[in-house]
Tab-separated table of C-alpha atoms and ligand atoms in Angstrom:
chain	number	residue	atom	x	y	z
B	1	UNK	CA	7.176	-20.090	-31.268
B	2	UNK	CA	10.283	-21.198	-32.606
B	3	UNK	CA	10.889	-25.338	-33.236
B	4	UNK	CA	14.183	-25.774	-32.523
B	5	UNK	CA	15.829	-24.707	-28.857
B	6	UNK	CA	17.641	-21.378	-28.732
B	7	UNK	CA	20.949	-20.352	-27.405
B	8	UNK	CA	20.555	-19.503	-23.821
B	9	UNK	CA	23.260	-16.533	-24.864
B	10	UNK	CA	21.473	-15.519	-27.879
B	11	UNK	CA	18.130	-15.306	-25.471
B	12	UNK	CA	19.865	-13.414	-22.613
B	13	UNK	CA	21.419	-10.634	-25.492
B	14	UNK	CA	17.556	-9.948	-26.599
B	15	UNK	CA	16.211	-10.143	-22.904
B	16	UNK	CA	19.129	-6.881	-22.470
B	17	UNK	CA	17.802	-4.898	-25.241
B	18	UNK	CA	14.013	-5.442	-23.623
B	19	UNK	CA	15.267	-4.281	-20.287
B	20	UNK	CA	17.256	-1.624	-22.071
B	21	UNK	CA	13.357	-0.208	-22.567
B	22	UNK	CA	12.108	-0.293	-18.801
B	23	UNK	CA	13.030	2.303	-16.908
B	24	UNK	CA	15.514	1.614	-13.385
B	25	UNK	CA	14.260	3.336	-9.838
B	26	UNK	CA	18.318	3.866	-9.571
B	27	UNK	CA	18.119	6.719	-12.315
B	28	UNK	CA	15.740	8.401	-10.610
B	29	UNK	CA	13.670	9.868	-12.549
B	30	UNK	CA	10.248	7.573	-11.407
B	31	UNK	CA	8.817	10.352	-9.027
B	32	UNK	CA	5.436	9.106	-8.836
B	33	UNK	CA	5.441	5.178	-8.456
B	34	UNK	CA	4.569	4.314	-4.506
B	35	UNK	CA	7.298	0.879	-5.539
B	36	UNK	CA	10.898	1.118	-5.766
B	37	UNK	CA	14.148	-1.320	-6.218
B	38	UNK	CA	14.091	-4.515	-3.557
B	39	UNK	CA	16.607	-4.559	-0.990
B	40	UNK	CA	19.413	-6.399	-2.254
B	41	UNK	CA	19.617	-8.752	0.519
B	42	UNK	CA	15.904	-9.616	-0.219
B	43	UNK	CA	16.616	-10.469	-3.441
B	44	UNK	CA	19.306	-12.782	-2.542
B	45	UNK	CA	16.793	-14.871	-0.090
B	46	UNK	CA	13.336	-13.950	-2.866
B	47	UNK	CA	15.876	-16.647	-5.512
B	48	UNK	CA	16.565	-19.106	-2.885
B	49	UNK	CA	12.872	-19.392	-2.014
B	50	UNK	CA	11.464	-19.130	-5.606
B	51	UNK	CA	10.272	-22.991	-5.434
B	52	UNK	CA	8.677	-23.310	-1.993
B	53	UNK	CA	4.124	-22.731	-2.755
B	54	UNK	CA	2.463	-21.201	0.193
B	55	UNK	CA	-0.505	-22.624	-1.262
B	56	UNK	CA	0.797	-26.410	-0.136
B	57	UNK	CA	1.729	-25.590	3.350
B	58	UNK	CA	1.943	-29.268	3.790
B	59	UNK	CA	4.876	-29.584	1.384
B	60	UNK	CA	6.307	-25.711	2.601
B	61	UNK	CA	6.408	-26.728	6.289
B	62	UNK	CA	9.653	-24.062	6.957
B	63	UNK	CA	7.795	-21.476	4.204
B	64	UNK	CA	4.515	-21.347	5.826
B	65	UNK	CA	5.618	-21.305	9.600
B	66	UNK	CA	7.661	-18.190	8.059
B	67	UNK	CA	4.276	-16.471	6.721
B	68	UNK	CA	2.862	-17.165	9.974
B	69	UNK	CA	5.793	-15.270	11.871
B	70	UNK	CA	5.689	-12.746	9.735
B	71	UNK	CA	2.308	-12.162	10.392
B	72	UNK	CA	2.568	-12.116	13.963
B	73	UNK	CA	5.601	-9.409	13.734
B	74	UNK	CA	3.579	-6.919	11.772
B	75	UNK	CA	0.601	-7.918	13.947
B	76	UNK	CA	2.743	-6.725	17.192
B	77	UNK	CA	3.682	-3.554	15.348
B	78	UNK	CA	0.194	-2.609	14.237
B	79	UNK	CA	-1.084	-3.509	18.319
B	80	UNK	CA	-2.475	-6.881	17.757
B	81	UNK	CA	-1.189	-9.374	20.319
B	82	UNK	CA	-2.406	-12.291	17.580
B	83	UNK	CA	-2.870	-11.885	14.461
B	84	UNK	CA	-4.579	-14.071	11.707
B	85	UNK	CA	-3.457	-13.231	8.165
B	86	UNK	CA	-1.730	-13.764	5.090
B	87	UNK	CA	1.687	-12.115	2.707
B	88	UNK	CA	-0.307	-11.947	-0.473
B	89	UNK	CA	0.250	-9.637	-3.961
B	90	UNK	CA	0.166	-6.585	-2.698
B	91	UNK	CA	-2.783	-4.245	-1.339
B	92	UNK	CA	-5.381	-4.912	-4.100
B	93	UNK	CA	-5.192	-8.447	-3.071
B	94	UNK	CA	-5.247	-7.665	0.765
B	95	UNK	CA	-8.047	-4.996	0.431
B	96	UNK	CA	-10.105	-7.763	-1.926
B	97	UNK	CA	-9.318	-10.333	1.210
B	98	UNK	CA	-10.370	-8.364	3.900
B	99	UNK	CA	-13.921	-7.160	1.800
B	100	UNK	CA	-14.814	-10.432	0.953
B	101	UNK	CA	-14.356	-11.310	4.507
B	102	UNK	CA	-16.771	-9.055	5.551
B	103	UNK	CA	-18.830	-9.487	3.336
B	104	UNK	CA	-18.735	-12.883	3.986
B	105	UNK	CA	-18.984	-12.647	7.734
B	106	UNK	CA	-21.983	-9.960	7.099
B	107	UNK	CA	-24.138	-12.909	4.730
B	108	UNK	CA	-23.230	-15.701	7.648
B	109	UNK	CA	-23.872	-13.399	10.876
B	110	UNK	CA	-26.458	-10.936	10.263
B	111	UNK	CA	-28.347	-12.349	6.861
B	112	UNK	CA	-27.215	-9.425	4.736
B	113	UNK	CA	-27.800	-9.980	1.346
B	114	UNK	CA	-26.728	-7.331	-1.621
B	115	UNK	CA	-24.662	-5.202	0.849
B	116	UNK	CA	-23.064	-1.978	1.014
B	117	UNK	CA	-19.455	-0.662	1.833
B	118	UNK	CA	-19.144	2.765	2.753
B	119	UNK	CA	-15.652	4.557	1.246
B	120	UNK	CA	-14.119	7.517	0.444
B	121	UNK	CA	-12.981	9.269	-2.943
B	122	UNK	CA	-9.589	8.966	-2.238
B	123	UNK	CA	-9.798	5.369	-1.771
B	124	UNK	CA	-8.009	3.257	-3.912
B	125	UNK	CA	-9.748	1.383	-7.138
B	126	UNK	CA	-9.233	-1.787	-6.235
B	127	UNK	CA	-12.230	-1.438	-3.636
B	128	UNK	CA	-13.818	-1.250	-6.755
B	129	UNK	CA	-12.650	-4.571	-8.471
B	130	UNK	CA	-13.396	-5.957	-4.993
B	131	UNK	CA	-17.198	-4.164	-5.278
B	132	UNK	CA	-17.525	-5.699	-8.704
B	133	UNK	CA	-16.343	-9.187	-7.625
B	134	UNK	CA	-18.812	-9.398	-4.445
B	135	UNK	CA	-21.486	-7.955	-5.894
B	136	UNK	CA	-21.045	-4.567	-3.387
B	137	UNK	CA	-22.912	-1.353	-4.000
B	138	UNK	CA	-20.157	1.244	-3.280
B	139	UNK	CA	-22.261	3.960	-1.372
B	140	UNK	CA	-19.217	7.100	-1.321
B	141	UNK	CA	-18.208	8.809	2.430
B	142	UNK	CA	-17.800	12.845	1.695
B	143	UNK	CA	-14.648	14.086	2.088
B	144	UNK	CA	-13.656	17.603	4.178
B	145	UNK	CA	-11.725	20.705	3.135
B	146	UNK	CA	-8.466	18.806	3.852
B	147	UNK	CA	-9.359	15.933	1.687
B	148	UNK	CA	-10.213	13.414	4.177
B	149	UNK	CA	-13.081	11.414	5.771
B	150	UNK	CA	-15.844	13.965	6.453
B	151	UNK	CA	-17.120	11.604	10.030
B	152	UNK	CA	-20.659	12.910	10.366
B	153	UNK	CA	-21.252	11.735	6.318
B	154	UNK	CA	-20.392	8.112	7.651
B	155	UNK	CA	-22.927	7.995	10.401
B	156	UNK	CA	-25.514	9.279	7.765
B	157	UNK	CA	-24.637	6.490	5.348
B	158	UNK	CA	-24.902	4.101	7.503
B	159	UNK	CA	-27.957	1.451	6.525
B	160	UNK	CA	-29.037	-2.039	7.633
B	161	UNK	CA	-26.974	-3.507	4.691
B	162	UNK	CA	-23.554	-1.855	5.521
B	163	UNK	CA	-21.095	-4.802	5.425
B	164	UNK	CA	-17.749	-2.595	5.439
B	165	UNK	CA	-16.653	1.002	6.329
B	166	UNK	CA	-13.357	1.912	4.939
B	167	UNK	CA	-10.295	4.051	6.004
B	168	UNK	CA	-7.046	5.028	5.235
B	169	UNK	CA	-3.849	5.224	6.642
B	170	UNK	CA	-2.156	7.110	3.642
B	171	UNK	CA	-4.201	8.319	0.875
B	172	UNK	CA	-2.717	7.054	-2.496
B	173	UNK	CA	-2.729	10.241	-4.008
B	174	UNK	CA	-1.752	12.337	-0.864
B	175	UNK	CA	-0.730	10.262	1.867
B	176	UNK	CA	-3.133	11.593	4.192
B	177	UNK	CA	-4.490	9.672	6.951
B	178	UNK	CA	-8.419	9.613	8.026
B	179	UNK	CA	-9.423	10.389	11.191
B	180	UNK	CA	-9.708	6.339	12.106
B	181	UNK	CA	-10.269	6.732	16.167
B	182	UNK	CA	-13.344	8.360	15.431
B	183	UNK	CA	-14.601	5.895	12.890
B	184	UNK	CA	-13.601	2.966	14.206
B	185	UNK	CA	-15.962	4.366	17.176
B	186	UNK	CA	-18.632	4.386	14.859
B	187	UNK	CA	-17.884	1.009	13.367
B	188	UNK	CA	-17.851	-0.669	16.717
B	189	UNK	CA	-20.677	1.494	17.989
B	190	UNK	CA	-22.925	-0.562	14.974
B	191	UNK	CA	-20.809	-3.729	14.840
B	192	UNK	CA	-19.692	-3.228	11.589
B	193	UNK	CA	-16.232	-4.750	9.690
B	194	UNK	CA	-13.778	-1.929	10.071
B	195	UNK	CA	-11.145	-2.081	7.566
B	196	UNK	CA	-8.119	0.681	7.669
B	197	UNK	CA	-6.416	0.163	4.368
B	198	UNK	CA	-2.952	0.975	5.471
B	199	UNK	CA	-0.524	-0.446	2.002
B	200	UNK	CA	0.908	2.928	2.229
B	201	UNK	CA	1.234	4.284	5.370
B	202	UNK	CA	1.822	0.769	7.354
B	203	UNK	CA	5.346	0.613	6.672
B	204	UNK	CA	6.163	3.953	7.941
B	205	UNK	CA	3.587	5.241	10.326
B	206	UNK	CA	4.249	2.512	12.960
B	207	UNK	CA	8.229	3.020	12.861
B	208	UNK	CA	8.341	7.537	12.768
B	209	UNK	CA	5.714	7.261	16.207
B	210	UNK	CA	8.842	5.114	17.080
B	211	UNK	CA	11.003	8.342	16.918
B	212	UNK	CA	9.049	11.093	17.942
B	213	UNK	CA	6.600	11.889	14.924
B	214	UNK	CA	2.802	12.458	15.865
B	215	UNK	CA	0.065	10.604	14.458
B	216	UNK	CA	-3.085	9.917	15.399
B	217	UNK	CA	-4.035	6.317	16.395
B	218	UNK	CA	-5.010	4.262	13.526
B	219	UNK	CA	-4.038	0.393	13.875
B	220	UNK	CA	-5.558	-2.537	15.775
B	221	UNK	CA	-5.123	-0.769	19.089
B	222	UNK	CA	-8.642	0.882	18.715
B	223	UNK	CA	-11.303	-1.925	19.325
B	224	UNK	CA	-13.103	-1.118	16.500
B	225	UNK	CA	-10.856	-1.876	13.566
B	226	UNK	CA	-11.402	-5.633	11.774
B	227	UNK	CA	-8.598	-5.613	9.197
B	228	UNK	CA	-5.681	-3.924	8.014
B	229	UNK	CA	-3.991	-3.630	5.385
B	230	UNK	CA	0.064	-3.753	4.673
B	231	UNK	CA	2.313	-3.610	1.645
B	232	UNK	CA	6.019	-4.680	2.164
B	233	UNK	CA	6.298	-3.947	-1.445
B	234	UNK	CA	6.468	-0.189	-0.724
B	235	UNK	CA	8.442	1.262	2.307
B	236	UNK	CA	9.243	-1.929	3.798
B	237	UNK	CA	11.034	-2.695	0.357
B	238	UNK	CA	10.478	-6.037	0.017
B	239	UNK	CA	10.469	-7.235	-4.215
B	240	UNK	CA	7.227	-7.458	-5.473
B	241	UNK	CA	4.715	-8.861	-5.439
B	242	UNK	CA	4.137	-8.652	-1.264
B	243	UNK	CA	0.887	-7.149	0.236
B	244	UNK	CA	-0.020	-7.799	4.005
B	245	UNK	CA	-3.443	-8.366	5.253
B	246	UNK	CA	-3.568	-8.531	8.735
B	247	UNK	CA	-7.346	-9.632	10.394
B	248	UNK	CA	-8.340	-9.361	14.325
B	249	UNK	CA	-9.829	-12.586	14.049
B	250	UNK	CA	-9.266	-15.379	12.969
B	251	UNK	CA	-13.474	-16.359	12.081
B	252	UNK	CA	-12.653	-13.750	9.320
B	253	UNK	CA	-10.190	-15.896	7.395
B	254	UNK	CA	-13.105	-19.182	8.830
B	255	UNK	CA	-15.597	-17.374	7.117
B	256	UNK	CA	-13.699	-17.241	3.590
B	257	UNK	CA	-12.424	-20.848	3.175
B	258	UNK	CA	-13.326	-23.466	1.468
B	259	UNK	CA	-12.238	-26.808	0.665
B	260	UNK	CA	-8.918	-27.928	-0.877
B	261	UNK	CA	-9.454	-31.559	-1.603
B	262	UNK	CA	-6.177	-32.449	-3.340
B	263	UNK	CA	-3.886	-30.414	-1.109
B	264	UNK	CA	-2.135	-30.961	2.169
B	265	UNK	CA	-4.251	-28.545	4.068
B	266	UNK	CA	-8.207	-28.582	4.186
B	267	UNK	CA	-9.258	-25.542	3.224
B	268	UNK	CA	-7.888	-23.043	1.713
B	269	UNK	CA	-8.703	-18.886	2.475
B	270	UNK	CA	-6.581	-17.160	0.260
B	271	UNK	CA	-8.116	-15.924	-3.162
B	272	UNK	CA	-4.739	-17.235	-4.671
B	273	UNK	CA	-3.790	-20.777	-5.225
B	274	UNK	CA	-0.443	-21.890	-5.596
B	275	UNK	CA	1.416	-18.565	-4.052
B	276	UNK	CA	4.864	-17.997	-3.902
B	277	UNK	CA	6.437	-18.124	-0.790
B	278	UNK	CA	9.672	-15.772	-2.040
B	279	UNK	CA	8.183	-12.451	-1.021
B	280	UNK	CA	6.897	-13.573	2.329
B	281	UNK	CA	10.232	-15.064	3.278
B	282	UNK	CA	12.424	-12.089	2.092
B	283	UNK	CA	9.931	-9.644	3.893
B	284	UNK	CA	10.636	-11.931	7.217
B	285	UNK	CA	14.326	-11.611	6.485
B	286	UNK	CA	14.008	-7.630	5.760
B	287	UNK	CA	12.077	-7.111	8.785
B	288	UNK	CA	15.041	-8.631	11.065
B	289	UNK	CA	17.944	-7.242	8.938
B	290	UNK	CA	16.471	-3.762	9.715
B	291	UNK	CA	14.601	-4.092	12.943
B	292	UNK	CA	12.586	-1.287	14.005
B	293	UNK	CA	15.421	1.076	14.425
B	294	UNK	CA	16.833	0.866	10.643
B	295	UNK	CA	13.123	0.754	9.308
B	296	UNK	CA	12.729	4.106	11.790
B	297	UNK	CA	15.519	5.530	10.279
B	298	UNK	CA	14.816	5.415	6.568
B	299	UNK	CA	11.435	7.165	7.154
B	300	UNK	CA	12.927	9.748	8.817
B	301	UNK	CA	14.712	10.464	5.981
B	302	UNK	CA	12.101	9.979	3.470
B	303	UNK	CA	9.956	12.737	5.471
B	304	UNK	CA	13.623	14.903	5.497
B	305	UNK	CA	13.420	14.479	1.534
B	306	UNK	CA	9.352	15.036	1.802
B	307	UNK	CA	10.208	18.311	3.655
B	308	UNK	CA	13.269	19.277	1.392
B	309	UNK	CA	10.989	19.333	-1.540
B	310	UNK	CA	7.771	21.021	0.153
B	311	UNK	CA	9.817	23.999	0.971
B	312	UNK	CA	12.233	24.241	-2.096
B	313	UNK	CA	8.707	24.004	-4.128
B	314	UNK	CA	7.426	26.866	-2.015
B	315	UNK	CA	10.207	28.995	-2.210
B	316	UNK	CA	10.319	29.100	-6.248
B	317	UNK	CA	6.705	29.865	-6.027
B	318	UNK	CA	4.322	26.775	-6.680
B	319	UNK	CA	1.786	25.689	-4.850
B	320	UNK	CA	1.619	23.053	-2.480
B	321	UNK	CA	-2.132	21.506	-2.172
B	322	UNK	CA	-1.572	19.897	1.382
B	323	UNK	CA	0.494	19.922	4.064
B	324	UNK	CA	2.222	16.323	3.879
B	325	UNK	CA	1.603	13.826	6.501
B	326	UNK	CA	3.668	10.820	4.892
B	327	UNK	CA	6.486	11.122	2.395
B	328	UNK	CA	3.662	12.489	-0.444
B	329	UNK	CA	4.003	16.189	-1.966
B	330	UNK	CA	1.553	17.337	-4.488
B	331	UNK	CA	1.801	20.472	-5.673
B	332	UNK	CA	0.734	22.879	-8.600
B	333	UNK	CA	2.199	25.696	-10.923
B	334	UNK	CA	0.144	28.678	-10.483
B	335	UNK	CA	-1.079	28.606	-14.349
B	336	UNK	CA	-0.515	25.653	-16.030
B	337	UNK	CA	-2.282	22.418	-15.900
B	338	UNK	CA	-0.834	19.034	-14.104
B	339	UNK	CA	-1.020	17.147	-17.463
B	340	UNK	CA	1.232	19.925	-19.333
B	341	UNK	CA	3.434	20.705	-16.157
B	342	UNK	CA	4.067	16.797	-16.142
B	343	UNK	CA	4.501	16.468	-20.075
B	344	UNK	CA	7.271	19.500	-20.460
B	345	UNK	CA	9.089	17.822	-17.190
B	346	UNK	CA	9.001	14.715	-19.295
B	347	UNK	CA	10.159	16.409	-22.280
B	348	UNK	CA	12.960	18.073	-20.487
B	349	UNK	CA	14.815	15.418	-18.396
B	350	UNK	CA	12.509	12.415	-18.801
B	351	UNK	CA	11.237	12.898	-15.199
B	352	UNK	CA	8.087	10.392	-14.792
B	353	UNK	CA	5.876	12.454	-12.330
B	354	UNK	CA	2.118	11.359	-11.691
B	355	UNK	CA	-1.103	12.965	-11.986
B	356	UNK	CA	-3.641	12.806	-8.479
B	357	UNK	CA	-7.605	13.198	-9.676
B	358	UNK	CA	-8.698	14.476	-6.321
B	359	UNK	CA	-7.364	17.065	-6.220
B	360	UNK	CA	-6.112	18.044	-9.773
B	361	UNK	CA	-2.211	18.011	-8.929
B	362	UNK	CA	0.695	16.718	-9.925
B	363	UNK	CA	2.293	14.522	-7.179
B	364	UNK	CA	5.329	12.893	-6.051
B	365	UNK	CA	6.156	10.258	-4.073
B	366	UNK	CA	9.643	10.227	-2.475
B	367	UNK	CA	10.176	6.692	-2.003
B	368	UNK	CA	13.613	5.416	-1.278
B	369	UNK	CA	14.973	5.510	-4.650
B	370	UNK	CA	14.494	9.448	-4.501
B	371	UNK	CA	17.823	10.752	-3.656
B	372	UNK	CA	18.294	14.261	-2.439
B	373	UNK	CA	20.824	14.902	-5.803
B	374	UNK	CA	17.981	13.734	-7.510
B	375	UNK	CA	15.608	16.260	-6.117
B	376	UNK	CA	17.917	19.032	-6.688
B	377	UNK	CA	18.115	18.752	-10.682
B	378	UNK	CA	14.546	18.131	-10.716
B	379	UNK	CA	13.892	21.482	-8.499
B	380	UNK	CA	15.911	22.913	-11.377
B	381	UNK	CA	13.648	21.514	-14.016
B	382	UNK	CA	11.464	22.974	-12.262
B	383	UNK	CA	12.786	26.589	-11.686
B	384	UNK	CA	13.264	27.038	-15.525
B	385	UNK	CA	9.585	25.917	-16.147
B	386	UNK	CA	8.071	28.209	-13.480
L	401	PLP	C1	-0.585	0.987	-3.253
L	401	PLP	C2	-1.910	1.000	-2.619
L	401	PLP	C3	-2.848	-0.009	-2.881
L	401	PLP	C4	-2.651	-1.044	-3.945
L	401	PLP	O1	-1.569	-1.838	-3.747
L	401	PLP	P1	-0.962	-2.763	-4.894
L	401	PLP	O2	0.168	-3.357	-4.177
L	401	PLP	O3	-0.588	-1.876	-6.033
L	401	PLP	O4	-1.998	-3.747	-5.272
L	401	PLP	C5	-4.025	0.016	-2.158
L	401	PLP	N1	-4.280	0.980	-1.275
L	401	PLP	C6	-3.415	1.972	-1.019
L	401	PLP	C7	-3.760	3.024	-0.010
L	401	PLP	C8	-2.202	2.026	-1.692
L	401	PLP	O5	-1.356	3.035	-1.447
């Protein structure tokens, strides 16, 4: 550390040459990163709230009543007439909330002890920093041909320690969605905590049903789902760091808090302390500045881009794994490896292109960054590689 102050000018000029180094969604060449740039009229109301700490609601009167409408709005457009939750970090921290919930709920309710959630492969890791954390044995669902929940393999896994069954609404790695109605049967069926991790796919599914697009049912409107969670952070482009969790209930946030002596409030459920309050209010401000038709209309055209690319890919001759649900294409050359496909398109033009495990692929997200210009030089890349 230096001793004596520094020049805020001299500070700023090295804080230009570090940013110099990070890469900028508006260049597009991030292809595989499931963030992209805020909204600039977020950004304007994230600096005017940076102060305001959601974990003092006491203080944050204006703030918190904001989280709480917030909540209710996604609540309406996930089918839940009220809805108990919170804007946290992002979907690790909402998928860790709604776990330790029911694991929670599980240890008050029914006795259970060193319990079990049941999950897919293709769910996303931080079920297993949440496992970890609580003390969870992860017992694994199968998946099917098509890479998704394989329902019977549920029902068989099924013990008397269960806690948690797990679902998605947007695979990380291929934005497929599970076949929810039937498991949330299941879940109710046994009275177990349903939760439909949705950080992907809840920012778009709800508003392309809104224009015509067909998707199963997969939110609160089948009885059996618990929790679900929401990222702003991604489609709904709210800055980071804003994750929604979203809980039927409101005995499931009960059965997580615990005492907060020196605050305003009594107890506290959150896993987070002092929280900012930014994110949450420039996700309530997004969601009226775009209202469902303008949040309708930028997934149609990510799933326009989504298509653009699954049938330019096809037509030079690679191989698309899946058949895209959400604005996910992952796709192979017909010889070469993912890791050296993705290393020569770095070499090339710098693209930054990501890797899925399950299966081997390389994969792209078209998030709203992703222009169509941009697709077209990187189909190029492409063409001369094939
Ligand atoms: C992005 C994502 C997460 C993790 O969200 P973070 O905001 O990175 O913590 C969890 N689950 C799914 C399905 C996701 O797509």
């Amino acid at each position: 550390m230096n001793d004596l102050p520094i020049d805020e000018e001299e500070i700023l000029k090295e804080l230009d040459a570090i940013q110099s180094e990070d890469l900028k969604y508006s260049g597009g060449r991030i292809l595989g990163s499931m963030c992209t740039e805020a909204h600039p009229f977020a950004k304007k109301v994230y600096t005017k709230f940076l102060d305001s700490n959601l974990g003092d609601p006491g203080l944050f009167k204006g703030t918190k009543a904001t989280e709480d409408k917030t909540i209710q709005i996604i609540g309406k457009l996930l089918n839940l007439d009220k809805a108990y939750g919170n804007i946290v970090t992002g979907g690790t921290e909402a998928n860790i909330m709604a776990i330790r919930a029911a694991r929670n709920h599980a240890r008050n309710y029914k006795g259970i002890k060193d319990g079990e959630i049941i999950l897919p492969r293709s769910a996303h890791f931080s079920f297993k920093k949440a496992a970890d954390m609580m003390n969870l044995k992860i017992v694994e669902a199968d998946l099917d041909d098509n890479y998704k929940i394989d329902v019977d393999s549920i029902k068989k896994k099924i013990t008397d320690k269960t806690v948690a069954i797990v679902a998605i609404a947007g695979t990380t790695e291929l934005g497929l969605i599970d076949p929810i109605e039937e498991i949330s049967k299941i879940a109710y069926e046994n009275n177990i905590f349903f939760h439909v991790d949705a950080a992907f796919g809840g920012f778009s599914i709800p508003f392309l049903k809104n224009i015509g697009y067909e998707y199963p049912e997969f939110d609160f409107k089948l009885d059996g789902v618990s929790s679900i969670t929401v990222d702003p952070h991604k489609m709904g482009l709210a800055p980071i760091p804003a994750g929604g969790i979203i809980f039927r209930k409101k005995e499931y946030l009960e059965v997580m808090a615990v005492d907060s002596p020196y605050l305003t409030v009594k107890t506290q459920s959150t896993i987070v302390g002092t929280r900012l309050g930014a994110s949450t209010v420039a996700t309530y401000a997004l969601l009226k500045y775009f209202g469902k038709s303008g949040y309708s209309k930028m997934a149609r055209e990510l799933m326009e881009n989504t298509y653009f690319l699954r049938d330019s890919l096809k037509e030079i001759g690679y191989e698309v794994i899946v058949e895209p649900e959400l604005n996910i294409v992952a796709f192979n050359h017909p010889e070469k490896s993912p890791e050296k496909l993705s290393d020569e398109l770095e070499k090339i033009n710098g693209w930054k292109v990501s890797v899925a495990n399950c299966p081997k692929a390389i994969r792209i997200v078209l998030m709203n960054h992703v222009t169509k210009t941009h697709l077209k030089e990187f189909l190029n890349d492409l063409k001369s590689l094939y």
